[in-house]
mmCIF file of C-alpha atoms and ligand atoms in Angstrom:
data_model
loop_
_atom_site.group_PDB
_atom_site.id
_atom_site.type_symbol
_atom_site.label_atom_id
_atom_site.label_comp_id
_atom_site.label_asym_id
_atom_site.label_seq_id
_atom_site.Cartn_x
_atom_site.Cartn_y
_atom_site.Cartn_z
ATOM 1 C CA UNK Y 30 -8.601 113.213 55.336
ATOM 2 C CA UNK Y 31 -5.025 114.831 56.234
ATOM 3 C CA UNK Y 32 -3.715 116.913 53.804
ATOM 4 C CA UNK Y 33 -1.314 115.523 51.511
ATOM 5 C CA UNK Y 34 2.004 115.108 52.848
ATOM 6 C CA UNK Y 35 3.582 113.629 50.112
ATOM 7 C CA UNK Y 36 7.542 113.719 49.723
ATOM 8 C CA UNK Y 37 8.886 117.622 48.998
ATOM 9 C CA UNK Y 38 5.509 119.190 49.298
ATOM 10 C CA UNK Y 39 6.138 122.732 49.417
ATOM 11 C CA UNK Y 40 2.674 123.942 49.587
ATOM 12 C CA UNK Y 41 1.822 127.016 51.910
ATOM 13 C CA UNK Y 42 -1.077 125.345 52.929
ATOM 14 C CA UNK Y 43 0.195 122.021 54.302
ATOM 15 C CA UNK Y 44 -1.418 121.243 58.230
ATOM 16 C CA UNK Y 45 -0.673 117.989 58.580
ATOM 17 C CA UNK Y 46 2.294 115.418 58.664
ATOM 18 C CA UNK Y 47 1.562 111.401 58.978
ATOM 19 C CA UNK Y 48 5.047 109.823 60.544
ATOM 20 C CA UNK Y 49 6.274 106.661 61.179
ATOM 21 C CA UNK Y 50 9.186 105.342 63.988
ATOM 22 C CA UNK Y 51 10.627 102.081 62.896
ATOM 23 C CA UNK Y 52 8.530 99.983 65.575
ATOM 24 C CA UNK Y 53 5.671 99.061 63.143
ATOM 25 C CA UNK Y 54 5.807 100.588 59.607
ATOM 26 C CA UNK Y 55 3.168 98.473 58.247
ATOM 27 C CA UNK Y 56 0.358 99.858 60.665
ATOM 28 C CA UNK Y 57 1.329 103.693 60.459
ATOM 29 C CA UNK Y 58 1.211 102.793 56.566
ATOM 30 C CA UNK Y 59 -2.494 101.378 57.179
ATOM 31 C CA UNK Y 60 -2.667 104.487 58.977
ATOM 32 C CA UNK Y 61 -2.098 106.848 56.119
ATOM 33 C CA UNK Y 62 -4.197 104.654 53.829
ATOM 34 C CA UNK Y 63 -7.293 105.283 55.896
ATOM 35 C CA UNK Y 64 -6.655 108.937 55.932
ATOM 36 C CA UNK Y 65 -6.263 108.677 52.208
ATOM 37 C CA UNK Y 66 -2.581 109.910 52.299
ATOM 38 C CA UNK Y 67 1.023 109.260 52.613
ATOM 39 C CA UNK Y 68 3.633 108.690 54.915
ATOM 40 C CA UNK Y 69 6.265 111.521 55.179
ATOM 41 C CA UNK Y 70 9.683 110.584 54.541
ATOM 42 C CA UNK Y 71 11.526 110.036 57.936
ATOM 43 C CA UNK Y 72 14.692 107.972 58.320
ATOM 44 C CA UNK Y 73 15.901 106.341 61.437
ATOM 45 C CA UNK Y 74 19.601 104.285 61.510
ATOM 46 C CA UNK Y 75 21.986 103.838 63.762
ATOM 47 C CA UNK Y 76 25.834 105.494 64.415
ATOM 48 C CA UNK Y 77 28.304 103.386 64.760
ATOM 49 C CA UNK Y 78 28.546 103.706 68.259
ATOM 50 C CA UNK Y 79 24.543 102.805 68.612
ATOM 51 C CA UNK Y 80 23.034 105.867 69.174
ATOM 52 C CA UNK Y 81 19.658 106.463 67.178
ATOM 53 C CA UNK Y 82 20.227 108.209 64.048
ATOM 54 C CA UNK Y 83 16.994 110.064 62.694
ATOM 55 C CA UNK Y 84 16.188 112.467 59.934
ATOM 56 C CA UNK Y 85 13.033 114.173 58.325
ATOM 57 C CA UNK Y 86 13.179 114.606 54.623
ATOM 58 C CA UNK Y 87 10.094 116.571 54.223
ATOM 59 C CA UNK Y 88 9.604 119.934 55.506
ATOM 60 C CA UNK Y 89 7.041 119.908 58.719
ATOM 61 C CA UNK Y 90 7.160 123.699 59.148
ATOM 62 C CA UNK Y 91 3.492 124.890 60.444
ATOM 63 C CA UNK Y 92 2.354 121.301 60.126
ATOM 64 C CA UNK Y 93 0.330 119.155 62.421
ATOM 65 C CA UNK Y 94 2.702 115.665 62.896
ATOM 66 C CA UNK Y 95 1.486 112.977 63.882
ATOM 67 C CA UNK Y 96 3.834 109.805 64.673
ATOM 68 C CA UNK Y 97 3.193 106.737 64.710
ATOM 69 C CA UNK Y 98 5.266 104.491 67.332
ATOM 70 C CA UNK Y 99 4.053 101.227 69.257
ATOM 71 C CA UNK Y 100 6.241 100.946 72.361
ATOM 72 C CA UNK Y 101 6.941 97.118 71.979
ATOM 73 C CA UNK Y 102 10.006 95.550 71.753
ATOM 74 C CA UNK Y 103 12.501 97.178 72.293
ATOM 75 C CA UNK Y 104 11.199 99.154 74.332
ATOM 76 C CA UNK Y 105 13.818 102.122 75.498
ATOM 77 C CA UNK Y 106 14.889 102.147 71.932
ATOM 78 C CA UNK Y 107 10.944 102.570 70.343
ATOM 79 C CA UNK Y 108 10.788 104.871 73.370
ATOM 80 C CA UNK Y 109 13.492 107.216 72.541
ATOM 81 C CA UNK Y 110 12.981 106.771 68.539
ATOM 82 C CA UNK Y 111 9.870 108.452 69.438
ATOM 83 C CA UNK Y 112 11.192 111.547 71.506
ATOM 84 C CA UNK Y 113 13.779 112.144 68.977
ATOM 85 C CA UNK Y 114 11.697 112.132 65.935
ATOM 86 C CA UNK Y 115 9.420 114.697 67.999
ATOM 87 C CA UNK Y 116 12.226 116.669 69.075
ATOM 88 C CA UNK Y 117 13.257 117.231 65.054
ATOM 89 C CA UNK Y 118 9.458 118.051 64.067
ATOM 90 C CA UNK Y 119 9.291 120.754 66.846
ATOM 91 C CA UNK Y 120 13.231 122.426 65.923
ATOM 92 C CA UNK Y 121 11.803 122.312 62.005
ATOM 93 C CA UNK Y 122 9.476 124.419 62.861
ATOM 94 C CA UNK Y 123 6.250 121.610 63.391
ATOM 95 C CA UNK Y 124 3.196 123.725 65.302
ATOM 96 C CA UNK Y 125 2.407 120.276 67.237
ATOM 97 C CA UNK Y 126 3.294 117.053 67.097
ATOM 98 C CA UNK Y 127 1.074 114.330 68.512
ATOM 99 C CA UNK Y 128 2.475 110.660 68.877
ATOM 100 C CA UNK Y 129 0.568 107.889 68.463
ATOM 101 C CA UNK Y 130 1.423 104.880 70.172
ATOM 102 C CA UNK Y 131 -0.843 102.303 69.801
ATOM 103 C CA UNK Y 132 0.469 100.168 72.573
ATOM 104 C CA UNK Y 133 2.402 101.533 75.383
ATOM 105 C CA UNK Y 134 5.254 99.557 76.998
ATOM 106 C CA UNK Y 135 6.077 99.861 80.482
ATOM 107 C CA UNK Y 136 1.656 100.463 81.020
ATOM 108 C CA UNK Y 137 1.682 97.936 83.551
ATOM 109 C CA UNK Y 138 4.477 99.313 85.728
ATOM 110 C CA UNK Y 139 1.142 101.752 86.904
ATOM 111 C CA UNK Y 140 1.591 101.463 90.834
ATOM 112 C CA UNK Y 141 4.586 100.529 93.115
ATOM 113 C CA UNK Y 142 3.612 96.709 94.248
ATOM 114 C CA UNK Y 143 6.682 95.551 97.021
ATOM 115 C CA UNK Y 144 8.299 98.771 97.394
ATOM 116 C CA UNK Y 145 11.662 99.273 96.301
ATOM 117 C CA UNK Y 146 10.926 99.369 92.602
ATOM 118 C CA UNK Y 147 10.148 102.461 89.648
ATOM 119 C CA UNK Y 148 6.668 103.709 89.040
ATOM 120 C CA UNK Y 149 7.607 102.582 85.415
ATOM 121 C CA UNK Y 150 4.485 104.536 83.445
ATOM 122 C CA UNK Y 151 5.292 107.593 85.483
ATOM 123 C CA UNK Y 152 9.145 107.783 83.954
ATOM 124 C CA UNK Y 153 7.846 106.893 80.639
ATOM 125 C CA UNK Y 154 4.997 109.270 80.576
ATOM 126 C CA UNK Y 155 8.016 111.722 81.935
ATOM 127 C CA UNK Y 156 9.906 111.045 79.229
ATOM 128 C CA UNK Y 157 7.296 111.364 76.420
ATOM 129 C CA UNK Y 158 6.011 114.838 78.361
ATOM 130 C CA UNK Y 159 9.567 116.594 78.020
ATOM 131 C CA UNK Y 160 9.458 115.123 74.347
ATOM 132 C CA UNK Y 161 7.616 118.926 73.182
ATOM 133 C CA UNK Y 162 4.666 116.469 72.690
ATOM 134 C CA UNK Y 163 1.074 118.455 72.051
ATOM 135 C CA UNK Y 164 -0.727 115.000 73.061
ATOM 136 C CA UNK Y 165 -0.569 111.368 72.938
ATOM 137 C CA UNK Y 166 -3.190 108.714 70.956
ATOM 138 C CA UNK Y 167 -3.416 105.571 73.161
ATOM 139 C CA UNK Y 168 -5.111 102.034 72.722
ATOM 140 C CA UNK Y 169 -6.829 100.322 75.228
ATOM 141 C CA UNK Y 170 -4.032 101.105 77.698
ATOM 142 C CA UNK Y 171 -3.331 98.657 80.885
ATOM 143 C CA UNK Y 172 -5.368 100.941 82.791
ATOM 144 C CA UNK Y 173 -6.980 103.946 82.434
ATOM 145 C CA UNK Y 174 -5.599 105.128 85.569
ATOM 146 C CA UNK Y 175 -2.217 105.143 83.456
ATOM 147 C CA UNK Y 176 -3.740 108.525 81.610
ATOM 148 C CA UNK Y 177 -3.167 110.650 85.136
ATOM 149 C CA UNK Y 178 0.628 109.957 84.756
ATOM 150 C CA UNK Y 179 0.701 111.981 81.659
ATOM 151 C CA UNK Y 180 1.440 115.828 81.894
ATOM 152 C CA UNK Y 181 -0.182 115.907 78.748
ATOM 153 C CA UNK Y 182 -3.707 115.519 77.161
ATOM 154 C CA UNK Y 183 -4.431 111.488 76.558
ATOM 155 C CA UNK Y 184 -6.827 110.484 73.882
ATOM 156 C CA UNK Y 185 -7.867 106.774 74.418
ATOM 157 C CA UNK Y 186 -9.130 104.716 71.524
ATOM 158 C CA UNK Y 187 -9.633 101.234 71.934
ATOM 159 C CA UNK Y 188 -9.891 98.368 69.850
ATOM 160 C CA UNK Y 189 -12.724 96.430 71.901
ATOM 161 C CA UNK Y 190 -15.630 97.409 69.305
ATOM 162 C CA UNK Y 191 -13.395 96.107 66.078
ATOM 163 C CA UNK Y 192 -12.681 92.852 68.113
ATOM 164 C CA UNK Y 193 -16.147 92.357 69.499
ATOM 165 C CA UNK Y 194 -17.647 93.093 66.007
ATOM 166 C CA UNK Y 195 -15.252 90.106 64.463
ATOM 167 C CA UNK Y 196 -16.728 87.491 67.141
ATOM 168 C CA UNK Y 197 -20.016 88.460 66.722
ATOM 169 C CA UNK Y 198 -20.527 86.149 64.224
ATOM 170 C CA UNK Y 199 -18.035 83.440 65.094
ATOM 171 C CA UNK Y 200 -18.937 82.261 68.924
ATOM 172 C CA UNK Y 201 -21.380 79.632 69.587
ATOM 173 C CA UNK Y 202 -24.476 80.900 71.479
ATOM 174 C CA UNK Y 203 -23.502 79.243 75.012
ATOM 175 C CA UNK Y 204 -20.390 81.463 75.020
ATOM 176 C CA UNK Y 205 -18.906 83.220 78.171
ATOM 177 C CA UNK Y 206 -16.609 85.474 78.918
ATOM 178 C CA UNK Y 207 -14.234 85.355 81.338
ATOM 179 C CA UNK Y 208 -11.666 87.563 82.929
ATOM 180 C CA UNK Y 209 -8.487 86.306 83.768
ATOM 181 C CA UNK Y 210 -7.583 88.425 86.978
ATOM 182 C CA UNK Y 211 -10.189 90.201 89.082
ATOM 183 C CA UNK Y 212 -7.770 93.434 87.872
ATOM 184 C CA UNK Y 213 -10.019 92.884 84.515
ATOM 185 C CA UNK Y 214 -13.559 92.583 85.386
ATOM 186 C CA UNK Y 215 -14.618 96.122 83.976
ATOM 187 C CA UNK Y 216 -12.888 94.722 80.316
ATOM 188 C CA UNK Y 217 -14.791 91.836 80.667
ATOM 189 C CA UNK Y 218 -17.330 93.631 80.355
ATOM 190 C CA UNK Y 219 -17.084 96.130 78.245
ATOM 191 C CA UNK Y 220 -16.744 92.434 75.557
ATOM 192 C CA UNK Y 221 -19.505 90.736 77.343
ATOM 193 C CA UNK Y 222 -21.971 93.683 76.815
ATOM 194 C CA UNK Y 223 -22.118 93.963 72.712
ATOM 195 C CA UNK Y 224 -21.866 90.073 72.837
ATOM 196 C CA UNK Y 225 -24.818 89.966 75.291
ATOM 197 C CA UNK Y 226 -22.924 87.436 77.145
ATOM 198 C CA UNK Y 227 -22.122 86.395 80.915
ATOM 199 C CA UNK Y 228 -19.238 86.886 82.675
ATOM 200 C CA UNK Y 229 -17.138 84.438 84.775
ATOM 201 C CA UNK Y 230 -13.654 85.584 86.640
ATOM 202 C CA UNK Y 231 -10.287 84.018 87.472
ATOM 203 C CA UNK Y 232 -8.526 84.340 90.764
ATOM 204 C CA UNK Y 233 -5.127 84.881 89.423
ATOM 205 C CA UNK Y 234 -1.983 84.942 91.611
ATOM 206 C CA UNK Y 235 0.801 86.693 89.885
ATOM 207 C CA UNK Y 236 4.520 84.725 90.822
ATOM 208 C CA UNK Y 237 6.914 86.422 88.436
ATOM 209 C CA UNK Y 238 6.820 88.481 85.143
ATOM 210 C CA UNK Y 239 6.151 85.533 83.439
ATOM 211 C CA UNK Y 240 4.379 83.055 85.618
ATOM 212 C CA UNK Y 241 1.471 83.090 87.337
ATOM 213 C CA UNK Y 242 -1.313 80.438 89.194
ATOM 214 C CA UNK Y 243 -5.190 80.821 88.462
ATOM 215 C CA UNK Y 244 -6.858 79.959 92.196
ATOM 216 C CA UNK Y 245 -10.303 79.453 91.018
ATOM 217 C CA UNK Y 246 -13.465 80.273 89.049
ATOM 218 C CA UNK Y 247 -16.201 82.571 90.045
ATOM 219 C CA UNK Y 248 -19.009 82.217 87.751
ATOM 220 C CA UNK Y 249 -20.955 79.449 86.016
ATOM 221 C CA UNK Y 250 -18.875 78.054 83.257
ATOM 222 C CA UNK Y 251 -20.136 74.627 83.100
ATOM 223 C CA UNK Y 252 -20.576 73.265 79.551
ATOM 224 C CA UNK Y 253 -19.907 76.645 78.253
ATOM 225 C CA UNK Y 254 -18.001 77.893 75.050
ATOM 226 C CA UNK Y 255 -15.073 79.973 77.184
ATOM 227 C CA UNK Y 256 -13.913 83.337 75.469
ATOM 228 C CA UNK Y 257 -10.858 84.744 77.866
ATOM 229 C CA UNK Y 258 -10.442 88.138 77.535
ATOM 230 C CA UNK Y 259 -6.998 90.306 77.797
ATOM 231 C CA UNK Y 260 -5.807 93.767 77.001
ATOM 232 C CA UNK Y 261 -2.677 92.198 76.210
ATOM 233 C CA UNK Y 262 -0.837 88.466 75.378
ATOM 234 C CA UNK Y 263 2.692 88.845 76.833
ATOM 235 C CA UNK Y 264 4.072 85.654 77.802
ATOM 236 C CA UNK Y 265 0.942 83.524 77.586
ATOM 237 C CA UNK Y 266 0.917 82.661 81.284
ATOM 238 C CA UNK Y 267 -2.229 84.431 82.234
ATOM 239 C CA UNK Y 268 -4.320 83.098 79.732
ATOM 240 C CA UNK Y 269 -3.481 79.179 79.551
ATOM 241 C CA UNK Y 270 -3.653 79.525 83.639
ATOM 242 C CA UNK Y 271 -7.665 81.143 83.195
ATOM 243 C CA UNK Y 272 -7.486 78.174 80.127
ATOM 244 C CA UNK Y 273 -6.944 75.503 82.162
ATOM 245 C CA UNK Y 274 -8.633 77.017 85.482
ATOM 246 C CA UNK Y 275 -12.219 77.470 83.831
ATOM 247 C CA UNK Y 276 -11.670 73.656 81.534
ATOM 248 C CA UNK Y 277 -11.240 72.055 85.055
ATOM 249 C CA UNK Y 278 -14.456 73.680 85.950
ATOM 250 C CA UNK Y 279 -16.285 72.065 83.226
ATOM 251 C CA UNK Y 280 -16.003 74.725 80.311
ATOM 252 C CA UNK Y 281 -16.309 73.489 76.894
ATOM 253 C CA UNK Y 282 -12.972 73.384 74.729
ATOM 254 C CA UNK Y 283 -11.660 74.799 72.728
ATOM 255 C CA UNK Y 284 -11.411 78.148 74.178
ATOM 256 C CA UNK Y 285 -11.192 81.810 72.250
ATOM 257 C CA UNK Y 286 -8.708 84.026 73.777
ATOM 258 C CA UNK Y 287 -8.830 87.811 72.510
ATOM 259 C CA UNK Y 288 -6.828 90.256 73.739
ATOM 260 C CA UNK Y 289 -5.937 94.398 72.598
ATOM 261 C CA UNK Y 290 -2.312 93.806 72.385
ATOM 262 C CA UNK Y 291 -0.712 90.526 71.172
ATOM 263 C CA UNK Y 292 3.176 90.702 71.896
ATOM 264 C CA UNK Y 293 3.650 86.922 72.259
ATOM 265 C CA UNK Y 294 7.382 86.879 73.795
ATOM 266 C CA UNK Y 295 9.265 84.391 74.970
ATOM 267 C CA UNK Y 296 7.278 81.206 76.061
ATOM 268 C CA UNK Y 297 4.282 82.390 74.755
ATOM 269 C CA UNK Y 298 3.818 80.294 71.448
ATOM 270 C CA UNK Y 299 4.998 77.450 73.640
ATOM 271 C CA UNK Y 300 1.977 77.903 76.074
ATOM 272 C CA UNK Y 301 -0.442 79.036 73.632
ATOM 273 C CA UNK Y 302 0.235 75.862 71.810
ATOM 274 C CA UNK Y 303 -0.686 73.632 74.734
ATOM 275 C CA UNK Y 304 -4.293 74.990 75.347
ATOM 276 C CA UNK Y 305 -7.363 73.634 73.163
ATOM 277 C CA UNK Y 306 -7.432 77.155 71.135
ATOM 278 C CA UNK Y 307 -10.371 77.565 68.790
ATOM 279 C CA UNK Y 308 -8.962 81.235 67.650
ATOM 280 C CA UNK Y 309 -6.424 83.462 68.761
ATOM 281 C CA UNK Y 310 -8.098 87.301 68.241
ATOM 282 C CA UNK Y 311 -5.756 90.284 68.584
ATOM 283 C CA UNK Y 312 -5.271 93.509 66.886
ATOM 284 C CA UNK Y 313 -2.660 94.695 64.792
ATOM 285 C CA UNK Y 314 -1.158 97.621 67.565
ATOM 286 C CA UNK Y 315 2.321 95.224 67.316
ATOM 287 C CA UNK Y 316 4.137 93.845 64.603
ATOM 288 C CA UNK Y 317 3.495 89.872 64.450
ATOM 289 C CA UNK Y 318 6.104 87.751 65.419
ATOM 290 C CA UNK Y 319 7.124 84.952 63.414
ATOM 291 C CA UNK Y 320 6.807 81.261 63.668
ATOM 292 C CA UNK Y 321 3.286 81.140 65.825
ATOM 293 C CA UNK Y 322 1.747 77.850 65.288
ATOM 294 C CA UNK Y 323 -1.402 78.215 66.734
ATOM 295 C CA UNK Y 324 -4.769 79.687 65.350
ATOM 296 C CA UNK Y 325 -4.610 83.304 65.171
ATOM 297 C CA UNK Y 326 -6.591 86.515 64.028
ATOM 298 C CA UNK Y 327 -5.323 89.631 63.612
ATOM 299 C CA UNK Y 328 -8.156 92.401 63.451
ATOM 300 C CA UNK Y 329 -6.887 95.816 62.109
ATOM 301 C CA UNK Y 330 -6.336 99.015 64.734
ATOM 302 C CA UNK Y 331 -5.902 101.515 61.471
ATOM 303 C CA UNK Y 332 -9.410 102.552 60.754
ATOM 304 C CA UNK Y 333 -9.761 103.530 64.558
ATOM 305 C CA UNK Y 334 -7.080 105.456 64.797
ATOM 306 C CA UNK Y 335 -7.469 106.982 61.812
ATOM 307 C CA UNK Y 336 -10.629 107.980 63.242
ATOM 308 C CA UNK Y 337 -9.296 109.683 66.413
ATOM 309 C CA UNK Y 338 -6.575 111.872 64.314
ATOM 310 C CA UNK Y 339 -9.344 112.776 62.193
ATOM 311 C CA UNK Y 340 -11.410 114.093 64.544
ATOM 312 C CA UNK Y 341 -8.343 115.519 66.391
ATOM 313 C CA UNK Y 342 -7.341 117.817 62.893
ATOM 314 C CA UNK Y 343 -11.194 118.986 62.785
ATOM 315 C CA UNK Y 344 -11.714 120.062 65.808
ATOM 316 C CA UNK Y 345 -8.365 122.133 65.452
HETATM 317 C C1 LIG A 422 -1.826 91.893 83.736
HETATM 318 O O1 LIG A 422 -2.282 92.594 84.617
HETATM 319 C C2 LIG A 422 -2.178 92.060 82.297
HETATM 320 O O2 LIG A 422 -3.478 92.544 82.146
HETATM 321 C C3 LIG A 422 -2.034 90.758 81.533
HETATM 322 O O3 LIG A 422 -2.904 89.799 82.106
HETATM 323 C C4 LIG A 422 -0.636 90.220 81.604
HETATM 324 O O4 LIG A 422 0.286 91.254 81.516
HETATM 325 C C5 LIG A 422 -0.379 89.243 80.506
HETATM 326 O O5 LIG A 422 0.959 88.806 80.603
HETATM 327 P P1 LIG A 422 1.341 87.295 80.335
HETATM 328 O O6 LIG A 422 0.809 86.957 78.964
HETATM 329 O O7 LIG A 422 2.862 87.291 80.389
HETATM 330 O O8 LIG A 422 0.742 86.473 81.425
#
C-alpha cells in the first residue's frame, strides 16, 4: 500500500506520491484505490495563450511520485503534461518520480520504414528521459524492442493475463486465435497459450495510417470461432481486414477481437460496426470514447499496475 498522500499531509515520514495528468483521471483514480490511497492534488489548465498550466498542491518533498499519464490523444499535449508535472515534483524537492503511462503514443513509430521520416519512439523516449524521470511503467508496449529507446529503466506490465482470464470462460471450445500481421505472431501467442488454443496468421499489407489489405490466411480456420488479437484498436482497419480475411476462409462468425489498447479514432466505430462482432475486449489504459455502438468490454489495467508500483516501493 503507498503511504497516504492525502491533501496537506505534512508528515515526516511520507515516501510516496500517487499523481494524475489530465489524460485519464478515472484510471490513475482506480490506481490509488488499489493501493488503498489517494490521489495528490495536482492541477493542470491552460494560459491564455495555450501553454500548459500545472501546479502541485501537496508537498512531494522526499517523496516517491508516481504519475499517472496515458499518451493518447492528444498526444504532444499528454506528452508534455507529463514532463512538466515531473519537472515540478523534482524542483519541490521529489527524491524520484516515476511516470506511468499505461499506453504510449508514438510506440509504433519504433524503426524508420521509407527513409525520410522521425524515429518517433526515439524523440519521445528523448523527451520523457530529459523529463528528471527515475523510470517509466509501460503496458504491453508496440514492441518490446521500443524499451532500448529509453535512457531510462522500463518496467513492462501487460494486460494479456487480465484479458485472457475474462475469455476464459466466454469462447466456445473450437476457438482460434489469430494474428492480424505476421509483426504479431509472438502476441498471439502469448493469448493462445493460457487459452490452450491454435493459432492462425494474417498477411497484412499496410497502405496508409489508416488503411490496410489482409493478403491471406495461414492456418486452419475453417468452421472455427475466430478471436483476433491486437495490442492496440486504432482506426479499426487491421482488424475488420484479419475479420473479413479469416470469414472468407471459412471461420465461424461472429468474431472476438481483443486488443491491450482500445483508442478507436476516427473510422473506427464505423468499421467495427460492419464486422459480425461477438465482443469487443480491451482494457481500460485509454479513456473510452463516446458513442461506440458495437459490443464492447472493457477489462480493468488498475490492479496490475498497482501491482508493479507496489513492488517498485518495496524493493526501494
Ligand atoms: C500495427 O503494427 C499495430 O500492431 C496495430 O495492428 C495497428 O496499429 C492498428 O491500427 P488500426 O486499428 O488503425 O489498423
Amino acid at each position: 500500500m503507498l503511504d497516504s498522500c492525502a491533501a496537506g499531509c505534512h508528515n515526516a515520514r511520507m515516501r510516496s506520491v500517487l499523481l494524475s495528468g489530465s489524460s485519464h483521471p478515472a484510471l490513475a483514480a482506480d490506481v490509488a484505490a488499489t493501493l488503498g490511497t489517494t490521489l495528490g492534488r495536482c492541477t493542470v489548465e491552460r494560459f491564455p495563450d495555450g501553454e500548459c498550466d500545472v501546479d502541485l498542491h501537496d508537498h512531494v518533498r522526499g517523496a516517491e511520485v508516481f504519475v499517472v499519464q496515458s499518451l493518447s490523444a492528444p498526444v504532444g499535449e499528454h506528452l508534455l503534461e507529463l514532463a512538466l508535472i515531473a519537472d515540478a515534483c523534482r524542483r519541490s524537492g521529489a527524491s524520484s518520480v516515476t511516470a506511468v503511462v499505461p499506453y504510449l503514443g508514438y510506440a509504433r513509430q519504433d524503426r524508420r520504414e521509407v527513409g525520410r521520416e522521425p524515429l518517433g519512439a526515439r524523440v519521445v523516449a528523448d523527451l520523457l528521459g530529459s523529463a528528471h524521470l527515475e523510470r517509466l511503467v509501460c503496458l504491453d508496449l508496440h514492441s518490446r524492442a521500443v524499451e532500448g529507446c529509453f535512457p531510462l529503466p522500463v518496467e513492462h506490465a501487460s494486460a494479456i493475463p487480465a484479458l485472457t482470464e475474462h475469455l476464459k470462460t466466454r469462447l466456445p471450445p473450437n476457438a482460434v486465435v489469430i494474428s492480424p500481421d505476421l509483426g504479431a505472431v509472438k502476441r498471439a501467442e502469448a493469448f493462445a497459450r493460457p487459452l490452450g488454443l491454435p493459432v492462425a496468421v494474417v498477411h497484412k499489407q499496410r497502405l496508409s495510417g489508416a488503411d490496410v489489405k489482409a493478403q491471406g490466411v495461414v492456418g486452419d480456420v475453417k468452421g472455427k470461432h475466430p478471436v483476433l488479437v491486437d495490442d492496440m484498436i486504432s482506426t479499426g482497419g487491421t482488424l475488420a481486414a484479419a475479420a473479413q480475411a479469416v470469414l472468407e476462409e471459412g471461420a465461424q462468425g461472429p468474431v472476438t477481437v481483443v486488443a491491450s489498447h482500445g483508442l478507436f479514432v476516427g473510422p473506427a466505430n464505423e468499421r467495427l460496426a460492419k464486422v459480425p462482432l461477438a465482443r469487443v475486449v480491451v482494457s481500460d489504459s485509454v479513456p473510452m470514447p463516446k458513442g461506440l455502438t458495437f459490443p464492447l468490454e472493457r477489462v480493468s489495467c488498475a490492479p496490475v499496475l498497482a501491482k508493479v508500483m507496489e513492488r517498485l516501493l518495496t524493493l526501494a
